[in-house]
Amino acid sequence: SSPRKVWALYGHLTASSIRGKKRGKRVRKGQVLGKIGDVFENGGWILPHVHFQLSIRPPETHDMPGAVSHRDRPKALVNYPDPRIVLGPLH
């Protein structure tokens, strides 16, 4: 089968670290994509973290739908694959 395009969202990064980056631009393995933002840049989350999400549908904006209920998970996985296929085990 032919390769499919996949889009990745890296959320909660500092605005200054992503300045000049464009949606759809390819990245290289090992390339620095951004820096984790503080509480004022990451949606109010106190503990620093990166939100990583995959989509097989081109995003319409700079954001993608976030967490879904356990009941809606199978439907969400159709368009938003489990990020562990890229990241590997998380724990």
PDB file of C-alpha atoms in Angstrom:
ATOM      1  CA  SER A   1       0.000   0.000   0.000  1.00  0.00           C
ATOM      2  CA  SER A   2       1.103   3.572  -0.543  1.00  0.00           C
ATOM      3  CA  PRO A   3       2.167   5.762   2.391  1.00  0.00           C
ATOM      4  CA  ARG A   4      -0.488   8.005   3.933  1.00  0.00           C
ATOM      5  CA  LYS A   5       0.054  11.533   5.132  1.00  0.00           C
ATOM      6  CA  VAL A   6      -0.140  11.995   8.871  1.00  0.00           C
ATOM      7  CA  TRP A   7      -0.255  15.325  10.691  1.00  0.00           C
ATOM      8  CA  ALA A   8       1.151  15.779  14.191  1.00  0.00           C
ATOM      9  CA  LEU A   9       0.168  18.356  16.772  1.00  0.00           C
ATOM     10  CA  TYR A  10       2.729  19.410  19.382  1.00  0.00           C
ATOM     11  CA  GLY A  11       0.795  21.445  21.920  1.00  0.00           C
ATOM     12  CA  HIS A  12       1.838  23.636  24.862  1.00  0.00           C
ATOM     13  CA  LEU A  13       5.039  24.939  23.252  1.00  0.00           C
ATOM     14  CA  THR A  14       6.356  28.481  23.690  1.00  0.00           C
ATOM     15  CA  ALA A  15       5.255  30.933  21.007  1.00  0.00           C
ATOM     16  CA  SER A  16       8.836  32.114  20.527  1.00  0.00           C
ATOM     17  CA  SER A  17      10.161  28.590  19.933  1.00  0.00           C
ATOM     18  CA  ILE A  18       7.707  27.894  17.112  1.00  0.00           C
ATOM     19  CA  ARG A  19       7.922  31.276  15.410  1.00  0.00           C
ATOM     20  CA  GLY A  20       8.547  30.815  11.701  1.00  0.00           C
ATOM     21  CA  LYS A  21       7.368  27.211  11.639  1.00  0.00           C
ATOM     22  CA  LYS A  22       4.611  26.481   9.144  1.00  0.00           C
ATOM     23  CA  ARG A  23       1.828  23.900   9.096  1.00  0.00           C
ATOM     24  CA  GLY A  24       2.632  21.039   6.754  1.00  0.00           C
ATOM     25  CA  LYS A  25       6.398  21.592   6.746  1.00  0.00           C
ATOM     26  CA  ARG A  26       8.392  18.374   6.906  1.00  0.00           C
ATOM     27  CA  VAL A  27      10.725  17.778   9.829  1.00  0.00           C
ATOM     28  CA  ARG A  28      13.898  15.734  10.169  1.00  0.00           C
ATOM     29  CA  LYS A  29      14.554  13.044  12.734  1.00  0.00           C
ATOM     30  CA  GLY A  30      16.194  14.671  15.762  1.00  0.00           C
ATOM     31  CA  GLN A  31      15.158  18.207  14.772  1.00  0.00           C
ATOM     32  CA  VAL A  32      14.174  20.482  17.692  1.00  0.00           C
ATOM     33  CA  LEU A  33      10.523  21.350  17.176  1.00  0.00           C
ATOM     34  CA  GLY A  34       9.990  23.749  20.057  1.00  0.00           C
ATOM     35  CA  LYS A  35      10.332  24.327  23.787  1.00  0.00           C
ATOM     36  CA  ILE A  36       7.773  23.542  26.466  1.00  0.00           C
ATOM     37  CA  GLY A  37       5.808  26.607  27.505  1.00  0.00           C
ATOM     38  CA  ASP A  38       5.235  27.816  31.033  1.00  0.00           C
ATOM     39  CA  VAL A  39       1.837  27.924  32.739  1.00  0.00           C
ATOM     40  CA  PHE A  40       0.899  31.105  30.847  1.00  0.00           C
ATOM     41  CA  GLU A  41       1.556  29.542  27.432  1.00  0.00           C
ATOM     42  CA  ASN A  42       0.332  26.008  27.931  1.00  0.00           C
ATOM     43  CA  GLY A  43      -3.346  26.481  28.652  1.00  0.00           C
ATOM     44  CA  GLY A  44      -2.974  26.964  32.384  1.00  0.00           C
ATOM     45  CA  TRP A  45      -1.446  23.557  33.117  1.00  0.00           C
ATOM     46  CA  ILE A  46       0.904  23.863  36.081  1.00  0.00           C
ATOM     47  CA  LEU A  47       3.062  20.823  35.272  1.00  0.00           C
ATOM     48  CA  PRO A  48       5.043  21.191  32.049  1.00  0.00           C
ATOM     49  CA  HIS A  49       4.199  18.703  29.321  1.00  0.00           C
ATOM     50  CA  VAL A  50       3.769  18.393  25.577  1.00  0.00           C
ATOM     51  CA  HIS A  51       0.453  17.446  24.017  1.00  0.00           C
ATOM     52  CA  PHE A  52       1.232  15.134  21.074  1.00  0.00           C
ATOM     53  CA  GLN A  53      -1.551  14.070  18.757  1.00  0.00           C
ATOM     54  CA  LEU A  54      -1.742  12.450  15.326  1.00  0.00           C
ATOM     55  CA  SER A  55      -4.359  12.948  12.628  1.00  0.00           C
ATOM     56  CA  ILE A  56      -4.949  11.366   9.245  1.00  0.00           C
ATOM     57  CA  ARG A  57      -7.206  14.321   8.381  1.00  0.00           C
ATOM     58  CA  PRO A  58      -5.602  17.681   7.577  1.00  0.00           C
ATOM     59  CA  PRO A  59      -6.276  20.027  10.511  1.00  0.00           C
ATOM     60  CA  GLU A  60      -8.542  22.975   9.732  1.00  0.00           C
ATOM     61  CA  THR A  61      -6.830  25.230  12.291  1.00  0.00           C
ATOM     62  CA  HIS A  62      -3.761  25.219  14.544  1.00  0.00           C
ATOM     63  CA  ASP A  63      -5.577  22.834  16.888  1.00  0.00           C
ATOM     64  CA  MET A  64      -7.178  19.367  16.906  1.00  0.00           C
ATOM     65  CA  PRO A  65      -9.892  17.862  19.101  1.00  0.00           C
ATOM     66  CA  GLY A  66      -8.431  16.823  22.438  1.00  0.00           C
ATOM     67  CA  ALA A  67      -9.329  14.016  24.813  1.00  0.00           C
ATOM     68  CA  VAL A  68     -12.445  11.958  24.215  1.00  0.00           C
ATOM     69  CA  SER A  69     -14.534   9.753  26.455  1.00  0.00           C
ATOM     70  CA  HIS A  70     -13.743   6.063  26.723  1.00  0.00           C
ATOM     71  CA  ARG A  71     -17.010   5.378  24.878  1.00  0.00           C
ATOM     72  CA  ASP A  72     -15.963   7.593  21.923  1.00  0.00           C
ATOM     73  CA  ARG A  73     -12.365   6.287  21.754  1.00  0.00           C
ATOM     74  CA  PRO A  74     -12.898   3.669  18.986  1.00  0.00           C
ATOM     75  CA  LYS A  75     -14.528   6.287  16.726  1.00  0.00           C
ATOM     76  CA  ALA A  76     -11.824   8.887  17.468  1.00  0.00           C
ATOM     77  CA  LEU A  77      -9.026   6.414  16.660  1.00  0.00           C
ATOM     78  CA  VAL A  78     -10.275   6.223  13.053  1.00  0.00           C
ATOM     79  CA  ASN A  79      -9.116   9.806  12.373  1.00  0.00           C
ATOM     80  CA  TYR A  80      -6.712  10.344  15.269  1.00  0.00           C
ATOM     81  CA  PRO A  81      -4.409   7.319  15.622  1.00  0.00           C
ATOM     82  CA  ASP A  82      -2.941   6.367  18.982  1.00  0.00           C
ATOM     83  CA  PRO A  83       0.289   8.414  19.316  1.00  0.00           C
ATOM     84  CA  ARG A  84       2.071   5.422  20.815  1.00  0.00           C
ATOM     85  CA  ILE A  85       2.583   4.162  17.243  1.00  0.00           C
ATOM     86  CA  VAL A  86       5.158   6.969  16.980  1.00  0.00           C
ATOM     87  CA  LEU A  87       6.210   7.504  20.609  1.00  0.00           C
ATOM     88  CA  GLY A  88       6.305   3.899  21.778  1.00  0.00           C
ATOM     89  CA  PRO A  89       5.246   2.887  25.300  1.00  0.00           C
ATOM     90  CA  LEU A  90       4.536   5.858  27.547  1.00  0.00           C
ATOM     91  CA  HIS A  91       5.104   4.225  30.932  1.00  0.00           C
TER      92      HIS A  91
END
